[in-house]
Coordinates of C-alpha atoms in Angstrom, one line a residue:
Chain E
X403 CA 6.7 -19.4 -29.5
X404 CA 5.8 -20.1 -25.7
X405 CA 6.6 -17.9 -23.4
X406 CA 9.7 -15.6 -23.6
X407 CA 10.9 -13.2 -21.1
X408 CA 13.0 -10.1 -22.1
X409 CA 15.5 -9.4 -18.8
X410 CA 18.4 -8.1 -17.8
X411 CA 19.4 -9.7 -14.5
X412 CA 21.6 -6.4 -14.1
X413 CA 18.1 -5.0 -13.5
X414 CA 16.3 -5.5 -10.2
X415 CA 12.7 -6.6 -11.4
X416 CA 14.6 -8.7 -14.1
X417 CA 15.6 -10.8 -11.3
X418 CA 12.8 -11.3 -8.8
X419 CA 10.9 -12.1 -12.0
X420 CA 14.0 -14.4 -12.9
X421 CA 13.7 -16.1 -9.5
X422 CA 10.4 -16.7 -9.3
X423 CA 9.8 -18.1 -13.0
X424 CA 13.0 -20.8 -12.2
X425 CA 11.7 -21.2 -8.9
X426 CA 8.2 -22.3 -10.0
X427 CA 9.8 -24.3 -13.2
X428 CA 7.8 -22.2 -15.3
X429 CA 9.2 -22.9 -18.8
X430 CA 10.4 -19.6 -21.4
X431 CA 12.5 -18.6 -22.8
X432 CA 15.0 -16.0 -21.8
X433 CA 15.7 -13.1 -24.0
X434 CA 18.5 -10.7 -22.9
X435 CA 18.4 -7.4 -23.4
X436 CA 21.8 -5.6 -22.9
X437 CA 21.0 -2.3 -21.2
X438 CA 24.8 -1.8 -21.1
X439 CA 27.0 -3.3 -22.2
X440 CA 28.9 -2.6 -25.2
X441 CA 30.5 -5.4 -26.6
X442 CA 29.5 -6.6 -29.8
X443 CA 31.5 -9.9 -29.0
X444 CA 29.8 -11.0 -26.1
X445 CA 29.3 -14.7 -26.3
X446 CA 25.9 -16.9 -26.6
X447 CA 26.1 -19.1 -23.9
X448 CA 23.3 -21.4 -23.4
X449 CA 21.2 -20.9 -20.1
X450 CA 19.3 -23.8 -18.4
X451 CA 16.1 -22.7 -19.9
X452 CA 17.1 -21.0 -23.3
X453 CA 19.5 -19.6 -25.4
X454 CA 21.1 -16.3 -24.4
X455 CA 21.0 -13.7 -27.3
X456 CA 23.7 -12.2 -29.0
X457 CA 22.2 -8.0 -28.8
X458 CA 23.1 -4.9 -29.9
X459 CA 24.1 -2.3 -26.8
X460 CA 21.1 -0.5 -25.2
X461 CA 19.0 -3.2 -26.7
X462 CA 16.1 -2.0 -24.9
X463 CA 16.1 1.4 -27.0
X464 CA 16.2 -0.3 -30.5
X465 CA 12.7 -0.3 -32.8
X466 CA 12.7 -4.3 -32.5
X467 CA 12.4 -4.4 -28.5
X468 CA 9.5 -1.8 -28.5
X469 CA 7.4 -3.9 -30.5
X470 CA 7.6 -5.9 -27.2
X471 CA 7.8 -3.1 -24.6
X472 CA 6.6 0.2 -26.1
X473 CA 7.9 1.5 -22.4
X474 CA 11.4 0.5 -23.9
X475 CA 12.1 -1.0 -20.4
X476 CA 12.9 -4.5 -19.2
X477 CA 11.6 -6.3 -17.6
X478 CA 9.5 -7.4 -20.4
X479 CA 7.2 -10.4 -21.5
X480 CA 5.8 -12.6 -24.6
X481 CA 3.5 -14.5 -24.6
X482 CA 2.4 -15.5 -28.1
X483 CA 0.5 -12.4 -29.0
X484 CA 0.4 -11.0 -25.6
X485 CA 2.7 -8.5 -24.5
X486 CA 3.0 -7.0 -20.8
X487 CA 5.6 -4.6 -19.1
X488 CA 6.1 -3.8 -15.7
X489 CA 7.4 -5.8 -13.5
X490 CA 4.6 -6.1 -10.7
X491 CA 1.7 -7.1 -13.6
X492 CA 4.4 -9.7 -14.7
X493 CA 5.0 -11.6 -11.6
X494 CA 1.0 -12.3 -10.9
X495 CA 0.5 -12.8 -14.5
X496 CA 2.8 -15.9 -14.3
X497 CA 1.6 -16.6 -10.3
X498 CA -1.8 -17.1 -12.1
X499 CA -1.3 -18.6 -15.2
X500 CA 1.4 -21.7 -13.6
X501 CA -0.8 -21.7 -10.7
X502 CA 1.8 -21.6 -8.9
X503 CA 1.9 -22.6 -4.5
X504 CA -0.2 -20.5 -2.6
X505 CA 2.0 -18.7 -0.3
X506 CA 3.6 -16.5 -3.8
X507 CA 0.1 -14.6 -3.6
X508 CA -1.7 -15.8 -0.8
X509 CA -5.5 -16.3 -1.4
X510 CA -6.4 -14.5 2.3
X511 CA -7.8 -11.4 1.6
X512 CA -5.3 -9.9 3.9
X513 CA -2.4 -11.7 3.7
X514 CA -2.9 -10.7 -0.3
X515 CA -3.4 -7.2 0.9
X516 CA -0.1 -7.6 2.5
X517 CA 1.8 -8.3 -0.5
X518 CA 0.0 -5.2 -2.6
X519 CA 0.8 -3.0 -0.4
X520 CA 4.1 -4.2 -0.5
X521 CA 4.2 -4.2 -4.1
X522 CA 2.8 -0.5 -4.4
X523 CA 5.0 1.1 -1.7
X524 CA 8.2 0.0 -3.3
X525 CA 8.2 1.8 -6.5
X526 CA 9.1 5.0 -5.0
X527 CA 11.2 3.7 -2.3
X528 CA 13.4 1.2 -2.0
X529 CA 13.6 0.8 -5.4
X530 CA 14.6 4.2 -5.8
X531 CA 17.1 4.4 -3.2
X532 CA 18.7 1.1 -4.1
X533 CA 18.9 2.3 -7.8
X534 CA 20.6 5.7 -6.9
X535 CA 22.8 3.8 -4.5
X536 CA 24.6 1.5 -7.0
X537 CA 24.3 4.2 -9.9
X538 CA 25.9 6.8 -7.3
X539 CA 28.7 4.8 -5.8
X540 CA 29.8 2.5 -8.5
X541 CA 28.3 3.0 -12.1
X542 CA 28.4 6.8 -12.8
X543 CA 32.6 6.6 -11.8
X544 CA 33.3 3.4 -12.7
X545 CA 31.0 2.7 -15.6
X546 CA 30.3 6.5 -16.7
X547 CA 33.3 7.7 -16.2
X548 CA 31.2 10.6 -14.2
X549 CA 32.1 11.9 -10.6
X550 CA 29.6 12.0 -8.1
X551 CA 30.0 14.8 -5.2
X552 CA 30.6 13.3 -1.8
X553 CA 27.3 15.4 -0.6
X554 CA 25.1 13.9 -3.6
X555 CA 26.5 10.3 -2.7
X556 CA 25.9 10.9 1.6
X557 CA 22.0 12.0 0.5
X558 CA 21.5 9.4 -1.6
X559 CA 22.9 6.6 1.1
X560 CA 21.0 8.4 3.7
X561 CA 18.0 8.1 2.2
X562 CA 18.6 4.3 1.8
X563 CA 18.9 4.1 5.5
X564 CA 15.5 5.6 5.9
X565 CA 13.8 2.9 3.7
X566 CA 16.2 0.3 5.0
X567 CA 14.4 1.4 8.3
X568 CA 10.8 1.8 7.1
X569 CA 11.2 -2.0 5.1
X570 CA 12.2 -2.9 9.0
X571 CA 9.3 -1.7 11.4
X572 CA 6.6 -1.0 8.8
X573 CA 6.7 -4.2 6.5
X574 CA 9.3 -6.8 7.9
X575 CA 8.3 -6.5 12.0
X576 CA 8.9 -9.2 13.8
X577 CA 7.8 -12.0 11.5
X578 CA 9.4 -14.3 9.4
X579 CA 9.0 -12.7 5.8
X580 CA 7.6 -9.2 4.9
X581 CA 3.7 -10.1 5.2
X582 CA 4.2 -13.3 7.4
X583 CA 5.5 -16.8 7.6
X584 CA 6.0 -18.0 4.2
X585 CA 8.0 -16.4 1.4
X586 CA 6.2 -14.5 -1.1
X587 CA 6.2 -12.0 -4.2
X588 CA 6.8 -9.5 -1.9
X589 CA 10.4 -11.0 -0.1
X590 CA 11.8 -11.4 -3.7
X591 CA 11.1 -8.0 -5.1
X592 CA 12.8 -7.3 -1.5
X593 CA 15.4 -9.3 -1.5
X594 CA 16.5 -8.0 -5.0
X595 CA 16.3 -4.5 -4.9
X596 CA 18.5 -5.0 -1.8
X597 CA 21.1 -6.7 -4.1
X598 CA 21.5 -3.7 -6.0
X599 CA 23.2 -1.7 -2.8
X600 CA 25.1 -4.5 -2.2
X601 CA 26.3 -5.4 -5.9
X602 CA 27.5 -1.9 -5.2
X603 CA 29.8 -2.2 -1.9
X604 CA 26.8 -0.9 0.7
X605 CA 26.9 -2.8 3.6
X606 CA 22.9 -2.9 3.8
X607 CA 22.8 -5.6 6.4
X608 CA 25.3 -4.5 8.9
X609 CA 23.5 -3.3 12.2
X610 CA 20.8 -4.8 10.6
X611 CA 20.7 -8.2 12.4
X612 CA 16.8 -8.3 11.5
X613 CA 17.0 -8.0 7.7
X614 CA 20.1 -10.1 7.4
X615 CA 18.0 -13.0 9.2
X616 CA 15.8 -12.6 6.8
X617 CA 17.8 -12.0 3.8
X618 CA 19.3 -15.7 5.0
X619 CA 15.9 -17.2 5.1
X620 CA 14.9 -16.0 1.8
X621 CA 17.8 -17.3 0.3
X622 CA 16.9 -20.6 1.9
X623 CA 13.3 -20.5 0.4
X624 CA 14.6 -19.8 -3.0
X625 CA 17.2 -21.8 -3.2
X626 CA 21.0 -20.5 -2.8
X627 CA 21.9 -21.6 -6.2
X628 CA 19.0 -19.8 -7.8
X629 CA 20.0 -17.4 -5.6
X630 CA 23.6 -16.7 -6.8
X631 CA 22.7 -17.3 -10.4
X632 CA 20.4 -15.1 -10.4
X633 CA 22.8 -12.2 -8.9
X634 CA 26.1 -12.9 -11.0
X635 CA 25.9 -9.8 -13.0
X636 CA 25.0 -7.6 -10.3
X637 CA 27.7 -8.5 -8.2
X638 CA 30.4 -7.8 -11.1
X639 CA 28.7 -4.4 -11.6
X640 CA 31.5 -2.7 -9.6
X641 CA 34.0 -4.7 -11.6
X642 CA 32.0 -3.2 -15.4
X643 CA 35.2 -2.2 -17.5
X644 CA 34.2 1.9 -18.9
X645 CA 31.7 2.5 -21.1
X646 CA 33.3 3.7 -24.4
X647 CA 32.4 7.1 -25.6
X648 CA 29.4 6.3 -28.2
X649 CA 28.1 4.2 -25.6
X650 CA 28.0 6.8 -22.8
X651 CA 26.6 9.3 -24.8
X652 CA 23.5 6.8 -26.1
X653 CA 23.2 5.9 -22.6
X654 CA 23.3 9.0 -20.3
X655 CA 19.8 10.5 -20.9
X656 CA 18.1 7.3 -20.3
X657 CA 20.2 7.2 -17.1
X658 CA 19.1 10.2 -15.9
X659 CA 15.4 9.9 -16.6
X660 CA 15.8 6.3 -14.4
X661 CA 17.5 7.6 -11.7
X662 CA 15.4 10.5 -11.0
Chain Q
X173 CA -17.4 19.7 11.8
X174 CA -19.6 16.3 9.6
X175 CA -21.7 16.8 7.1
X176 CA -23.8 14.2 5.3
X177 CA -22.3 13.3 2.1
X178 CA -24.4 11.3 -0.3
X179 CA -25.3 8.2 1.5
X180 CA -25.6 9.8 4.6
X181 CA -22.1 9.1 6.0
X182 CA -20.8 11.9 8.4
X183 CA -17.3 13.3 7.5
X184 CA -15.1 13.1 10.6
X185 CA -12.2 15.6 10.8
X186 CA -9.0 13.6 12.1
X187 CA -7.5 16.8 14.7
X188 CA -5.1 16.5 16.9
X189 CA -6.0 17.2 20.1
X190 CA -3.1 16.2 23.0
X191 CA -3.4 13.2 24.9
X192 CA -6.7 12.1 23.4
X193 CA -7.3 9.2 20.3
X194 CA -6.9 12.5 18.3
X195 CA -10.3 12.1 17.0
X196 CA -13.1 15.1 17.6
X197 CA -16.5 13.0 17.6
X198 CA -19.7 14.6 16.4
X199 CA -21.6 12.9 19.0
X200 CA -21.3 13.2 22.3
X201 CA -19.0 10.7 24.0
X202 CA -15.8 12.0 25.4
X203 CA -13.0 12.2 23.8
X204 CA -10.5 9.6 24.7
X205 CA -13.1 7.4 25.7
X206 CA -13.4 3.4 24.5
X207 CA -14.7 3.2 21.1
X208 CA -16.4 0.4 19.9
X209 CA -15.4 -2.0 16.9
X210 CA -16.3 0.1 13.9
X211 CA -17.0 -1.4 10.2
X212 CA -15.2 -0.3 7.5
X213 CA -13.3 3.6 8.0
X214 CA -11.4 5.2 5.0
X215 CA -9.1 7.7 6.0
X216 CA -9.4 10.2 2.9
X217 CA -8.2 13.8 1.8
X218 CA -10.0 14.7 -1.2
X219 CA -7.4 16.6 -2.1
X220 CA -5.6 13.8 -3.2
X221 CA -6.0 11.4 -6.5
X222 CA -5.3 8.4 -4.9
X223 CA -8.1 9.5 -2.3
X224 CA -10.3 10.8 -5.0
X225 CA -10.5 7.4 -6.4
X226 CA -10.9 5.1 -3.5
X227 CA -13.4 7.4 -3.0
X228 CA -15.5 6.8 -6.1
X229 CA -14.8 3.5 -6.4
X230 CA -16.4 3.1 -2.6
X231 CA -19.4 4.9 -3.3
X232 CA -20.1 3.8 -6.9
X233 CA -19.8 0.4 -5.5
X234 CA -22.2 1.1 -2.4
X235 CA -19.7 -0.1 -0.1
X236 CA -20.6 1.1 3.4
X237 CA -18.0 2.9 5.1
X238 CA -16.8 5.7 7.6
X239 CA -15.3 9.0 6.1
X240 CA -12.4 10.0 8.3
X241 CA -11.0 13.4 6.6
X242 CA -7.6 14.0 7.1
X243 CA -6.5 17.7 6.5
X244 CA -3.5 17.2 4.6
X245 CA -2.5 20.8 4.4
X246 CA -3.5 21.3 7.6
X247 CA -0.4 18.5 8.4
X248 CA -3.3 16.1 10.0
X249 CA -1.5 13.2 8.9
X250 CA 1.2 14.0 10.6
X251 CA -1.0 13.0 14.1
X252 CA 0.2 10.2 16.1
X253 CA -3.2 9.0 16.0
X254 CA -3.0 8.8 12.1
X255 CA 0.6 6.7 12.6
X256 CA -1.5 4.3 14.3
X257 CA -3.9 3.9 11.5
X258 CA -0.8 4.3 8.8
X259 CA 2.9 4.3 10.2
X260 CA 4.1 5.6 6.6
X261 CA 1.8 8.8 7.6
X262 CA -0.1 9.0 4.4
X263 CA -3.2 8.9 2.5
X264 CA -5.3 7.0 1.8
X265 CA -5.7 4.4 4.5
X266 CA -8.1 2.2 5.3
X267 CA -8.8 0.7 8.8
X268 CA -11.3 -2.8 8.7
X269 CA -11.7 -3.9 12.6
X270 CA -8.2 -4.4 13.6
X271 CA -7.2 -4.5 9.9
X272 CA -4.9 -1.5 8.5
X273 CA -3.8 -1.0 5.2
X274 CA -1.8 1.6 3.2
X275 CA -1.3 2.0 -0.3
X276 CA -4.1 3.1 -3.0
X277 CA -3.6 0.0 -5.4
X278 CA -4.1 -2.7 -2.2
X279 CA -6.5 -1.0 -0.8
X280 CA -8.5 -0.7 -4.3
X281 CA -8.2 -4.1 -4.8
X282 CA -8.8 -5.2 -1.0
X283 CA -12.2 -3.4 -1.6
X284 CA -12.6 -5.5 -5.1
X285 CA -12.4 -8.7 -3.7
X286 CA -14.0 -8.1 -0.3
X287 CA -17.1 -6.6 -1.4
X288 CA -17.3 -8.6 -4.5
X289 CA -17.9 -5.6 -7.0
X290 CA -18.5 -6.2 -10.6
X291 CA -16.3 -8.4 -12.7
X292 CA -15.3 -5.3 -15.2
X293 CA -13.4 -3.5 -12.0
X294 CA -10.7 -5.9 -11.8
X295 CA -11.6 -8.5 -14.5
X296 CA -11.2 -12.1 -13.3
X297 CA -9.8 -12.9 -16.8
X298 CA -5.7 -13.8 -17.2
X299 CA -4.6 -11.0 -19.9
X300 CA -7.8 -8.1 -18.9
X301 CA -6.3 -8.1 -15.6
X302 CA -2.8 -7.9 -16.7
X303 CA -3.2 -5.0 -18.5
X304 CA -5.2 -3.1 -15.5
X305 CA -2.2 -4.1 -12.9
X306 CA -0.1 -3.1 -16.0
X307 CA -1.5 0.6 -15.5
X308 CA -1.7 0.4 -12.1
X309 CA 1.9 -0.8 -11.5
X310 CA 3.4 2.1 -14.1
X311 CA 1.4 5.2 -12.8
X312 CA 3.2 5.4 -9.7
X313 CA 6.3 6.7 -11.3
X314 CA 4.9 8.3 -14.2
X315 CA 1.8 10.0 -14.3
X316 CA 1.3 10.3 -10.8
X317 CA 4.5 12.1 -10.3
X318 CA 3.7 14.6 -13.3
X319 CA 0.5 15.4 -12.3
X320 CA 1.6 15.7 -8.4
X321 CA 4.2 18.3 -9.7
X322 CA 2.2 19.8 -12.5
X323 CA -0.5 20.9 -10.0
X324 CA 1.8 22.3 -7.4
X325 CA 3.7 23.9 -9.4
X326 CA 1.7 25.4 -11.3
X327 CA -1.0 26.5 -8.6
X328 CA -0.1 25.2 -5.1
X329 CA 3.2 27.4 -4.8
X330 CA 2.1 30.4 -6.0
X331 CA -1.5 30.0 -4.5
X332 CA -1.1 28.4 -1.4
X333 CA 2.0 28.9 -0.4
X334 CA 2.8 32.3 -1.8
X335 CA 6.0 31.1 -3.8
X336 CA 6.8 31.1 -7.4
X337 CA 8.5 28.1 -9.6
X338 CA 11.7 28.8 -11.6
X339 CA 9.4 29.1 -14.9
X340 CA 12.3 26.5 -16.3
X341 CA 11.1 24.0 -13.8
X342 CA 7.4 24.7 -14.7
X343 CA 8.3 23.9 -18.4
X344 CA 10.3 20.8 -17.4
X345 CA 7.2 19.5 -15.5
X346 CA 4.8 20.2 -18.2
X347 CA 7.4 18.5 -20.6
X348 CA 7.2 15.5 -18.6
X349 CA 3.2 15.8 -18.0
X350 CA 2.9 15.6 -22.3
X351 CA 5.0 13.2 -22.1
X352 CA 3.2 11.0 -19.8
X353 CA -0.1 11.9 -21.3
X354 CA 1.3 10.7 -24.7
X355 CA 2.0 7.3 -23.1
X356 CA -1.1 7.3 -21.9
X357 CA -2.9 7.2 -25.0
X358 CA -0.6 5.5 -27.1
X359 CA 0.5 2.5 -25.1
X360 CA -3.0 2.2 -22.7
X361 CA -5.7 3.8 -23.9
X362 CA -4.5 2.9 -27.8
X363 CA -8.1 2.5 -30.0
X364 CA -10.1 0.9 -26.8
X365 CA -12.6 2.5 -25.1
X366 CA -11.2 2.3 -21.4
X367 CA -8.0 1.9 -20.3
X368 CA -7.7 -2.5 -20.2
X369 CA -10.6 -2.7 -22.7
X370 CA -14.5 -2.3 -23.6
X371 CA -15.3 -2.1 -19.5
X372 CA -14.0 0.8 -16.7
X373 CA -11.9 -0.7 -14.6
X374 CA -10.0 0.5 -11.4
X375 CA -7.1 1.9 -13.9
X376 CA -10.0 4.4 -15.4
X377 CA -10.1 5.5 -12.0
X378 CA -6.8 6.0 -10.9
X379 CA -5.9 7.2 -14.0
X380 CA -8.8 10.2 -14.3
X381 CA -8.3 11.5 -10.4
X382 CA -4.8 12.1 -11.5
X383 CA -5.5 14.0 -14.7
X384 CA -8.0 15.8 -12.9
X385 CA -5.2 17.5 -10.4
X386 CA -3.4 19.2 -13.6
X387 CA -7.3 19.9 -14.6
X388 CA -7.6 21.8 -11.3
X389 CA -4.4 24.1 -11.3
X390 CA -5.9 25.0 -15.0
X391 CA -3.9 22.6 -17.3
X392 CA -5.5 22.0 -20.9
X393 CA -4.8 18.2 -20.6
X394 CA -8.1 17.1 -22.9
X395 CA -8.0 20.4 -25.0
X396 CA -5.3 19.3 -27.6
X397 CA -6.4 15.2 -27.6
X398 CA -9.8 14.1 -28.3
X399 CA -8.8 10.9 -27.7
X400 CA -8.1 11.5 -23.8
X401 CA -11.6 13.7 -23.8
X402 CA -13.7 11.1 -25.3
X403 CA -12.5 8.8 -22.9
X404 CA -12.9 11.3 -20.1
X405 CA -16.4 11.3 -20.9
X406 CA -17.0 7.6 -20.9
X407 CA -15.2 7.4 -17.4
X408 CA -17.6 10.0 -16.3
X409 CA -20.8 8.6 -17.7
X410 CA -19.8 5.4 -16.1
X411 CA -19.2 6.8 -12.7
X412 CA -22.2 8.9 -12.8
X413 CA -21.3 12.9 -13.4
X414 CA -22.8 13.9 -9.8
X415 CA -20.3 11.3 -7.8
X416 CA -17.5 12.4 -10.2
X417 CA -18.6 16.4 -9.2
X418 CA -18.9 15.2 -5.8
X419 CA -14.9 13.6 -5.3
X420 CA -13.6 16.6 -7.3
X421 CA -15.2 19.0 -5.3
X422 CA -12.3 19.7 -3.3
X423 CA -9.4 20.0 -5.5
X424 CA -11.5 22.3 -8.1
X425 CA -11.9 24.8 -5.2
X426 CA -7.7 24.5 -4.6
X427 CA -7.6 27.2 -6.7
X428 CA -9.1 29.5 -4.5
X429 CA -7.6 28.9 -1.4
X430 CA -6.8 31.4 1.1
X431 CA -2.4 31.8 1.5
X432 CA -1.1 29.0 4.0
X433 CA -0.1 30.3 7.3
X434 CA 3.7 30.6 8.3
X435 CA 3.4 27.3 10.9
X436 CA 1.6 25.2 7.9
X437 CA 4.6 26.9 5.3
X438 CA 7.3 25.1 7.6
X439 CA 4.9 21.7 8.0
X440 CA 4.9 21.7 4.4
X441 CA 8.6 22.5 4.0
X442 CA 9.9 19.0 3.3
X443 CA 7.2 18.3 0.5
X444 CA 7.9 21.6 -0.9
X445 CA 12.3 20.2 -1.3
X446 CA 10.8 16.8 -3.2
X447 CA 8.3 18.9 -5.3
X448 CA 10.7 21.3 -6.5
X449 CA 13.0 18.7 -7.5

């Protein structure tokens, strides 16, 4: 086999690293791993790269998947023998290996700083915040069937605000794209943990002239086909018909581990 | 206050003093006054893991720099003249002419490339240095965050700040630290000798200076897995026991520390909220 990729582009990192392989014409092919949904009926449709799998429901917690990701977590990749997990390692793997145009991962010592630093400070942040966000306001009620308290749901979009503000004056400034004026790793783990907010109702860019700027020019740099491809499922997250019983019950402690 | 650490480097205590650069030099030019360009300064509390292994790294490497202490229970990095040098009012941070930079895993790697170390650090090979941005991309959520919580609550609170954990939460965290230490060896460490392979690499580091703040606060993380300790003692041998004494100094002494002060307590408050947690 060549490469294969295990995402699902309901996933944040599934979707920068989506992206950036299309982007770069890397060729693999896509394995999707259901986190949620349930239906045993959903249909194999062939993707421009690969053939979408039929899967079981929370794919990523059978015995077959953690032969690839012993972390049971998507993003996930193959390739032949070689196995990695975590999103971050995955995205330079494949920047070096398709040697792909410089500005990804600049060569500069700092502008490459730039983008690790970047790369490190989100784990805790924004991707937190924009994971609680959707899972607060739209998948626990809608999806879950669970209520979330008006004060739980005000925290958790209040501390979005803060790293909406931080990804502002700390990384974004005054420039073009988050480390400078050319679109890199950085702008599309960004740019798609911001999605997950927004696949979830939260206006993240009003008042926010500067990051909807750039949230336009990174669209540009990537393409706004890729772009909307990449973001289908997200955007029908609010629109996720309930989780049946079994489903929520294999689901919810995974859940809460993730959201933590 | 400086004393002269191994290679002769004076620690610097970041203070704040009002309306000066916030900086209280050891020799005697005014505070406030123009300072010339400086090399390389690494703004470090060795109190912390991330710190702790910048720290080694630096030194094992011989890469010349300027200790700048930052007091973080003394809320130093809360100093306007620390925002300058990090605006997300952290630690570690490292300042290279005009050059600042944040974050443990860019500035470890900044250092890599910069001073050229040794191959094995951050292996120039495809899959080698997968695996060590594997680890270093995974900690940040996982065994960082148990071994932050482990060590505060099990010692911190009650030492330091005089207050005692739900012993529920205490379980929880310990639950989560196994956990953590579990994947550790089975999905990194697995039957190599260090953490991407034959050779230490950064992930040895950062991974050790975590395990070593549970290790403080009296945790048995190595007693039950031979594994882990055998590796421990590779990492050590490596790094050379003395500069691995030397960066652990500080947190092995955490223990003993005298009970924070009431305007420290409410400095600390908001940690305290996301510790607890």
């Amino acid at each position: 086999m060549g490469l294969e990729l295990y995402l699902d582009l309901l996933s944040q990192p599934c979707r920068a690293i989506y992206i950036f392989a299309k982007k770069n014409r890397i060729p693999f092919e896509m394995r999707t791993v259901e986190l949620l949904k349930g239906s045993r009926g959903s249909k194999d449709t062939v993707g421009t790269w690969g053939v979408r799998r039929r899967q079981d429901p929370g794919q990523h917690l059978s015995d077959a998947f953690a032969q690839v990701n012993p972390l049971k977590k998507v993003p996930a990749l193959k390739d032949g023998d070689f196995t990695l997990a975590e999103s971050v390692a995955i995205l330079l793997y494949l920047t070096r290996k398709y040697k792909v145009a410089d500005h990804w991962y600049p060569q500069d010592l700092q502008a490459c700083a730039r983008v690790d630093e970047y790369l490190a400070w989100q784990h805790t942040t924004l991707r937190r915040s924009c994971l609680r966000a959707l899972w607060h306001k739209v998948m626990f009620p809608v999806f879950l069937g669970e209520p979330v308290s008006p004060e739980m749901l005000a925290t958790t979009l209040a501390e979005l605000d803060v790293t909406l503000q931080l990804l502002e004056d700390k990384f974004l400034q005054n420039k073009a794209f988050l480390i400078g004026p050319h679109v890199s790793l950085a702008d599309l783990v960004a740019i798609t943990e911001l999605m997950h907010p927004v696949g979830a109702g939260c206006q993240v860019f009003e008042g926010r002239p500067k990051l909807a700027a750039w949230c336009r020019r990174v669209k540009a740099a990537v393409g706004e086909d890729l772009f909307r491809e990449a973001h289908e499922v997200i955007l029908k997250a609010k629109d996720s018909p309930p989780a049946d019983p079994t489903i929520k019950q294999k689901l919810m402690p995974a859940v809460l581990a993730m959201i933590q | 206050m400086g004393s002269g650490g191994r290679w002769g480097v004076a620690a610097r205590t970041v203070c704040e003093f009002p309306g000066s650069l916030g900086f209280a030099e050891s020799l005697g030019s005014r505070v406030g006054s123009f300072r010339p360009a400086m090399g390389l300064e690494l703004y470090l509390d060795l109190l912390s893991q991330p710190c702790r292994a910048i720290y080694i790294f630096a030194k094992k490497n011989r890469i010349p720099f300027e200790m700048r202490t930052v007091e973080l229970l003394k809320g130093q990095h809360h100093s306007d003249a620390f925002a300058q040098v990090n605006p997300l009012k952290k630690v570690p941070a490292l300042k290279d002419g005009d050059f600042t930079l944040a974050e443990s895993v860019a500035i470890l790697l900044y250092l890599c490339r910069k001073y050229e170390v040794p191959d094995h650090w951050y292996p120039q090979d495809l899959q080698a240095r997968a695996r060590v941005d594997e680890y270093l991309a995974w900690q940040h959520t996982a065994l960082r965050n148990s071994c932050t919580r482990a060590m505060w609550q099990k010692m911190m609170f009650p030492v330091f700040l005089g207050e005692q954990v739900p012993p529920e939460t205490l379980a929880s965290t310990l639950a989560e630290l196994e956990r953590c230490l579990q994947l550790l060896e089975d999905k990194f460490l697995k039957d190599q000798d260090f953490l991407a392979g034959p050779h230490i690499s950064v992930a040895d580091l950062v991974a050790i200076t975590e395990l070593m703040h549970p290790v403080s606060a009296g945790c048995q993380v190595f007693k039950s897995r031979p594994k882990l300790a055998a590796w421990r003692q590779r990492v050590e041998a490596a790094v050379g026991k003395d500069l691995f004494q030397e960066a652990h100094a500080v947190v092995m002494k955490a223990k003993d520390l005298p009970p924070a002060d009431s305007a420290i307590k409410e400095k600390l408050k908001p940690l305290v909220q996301v510790l607890l947690q």
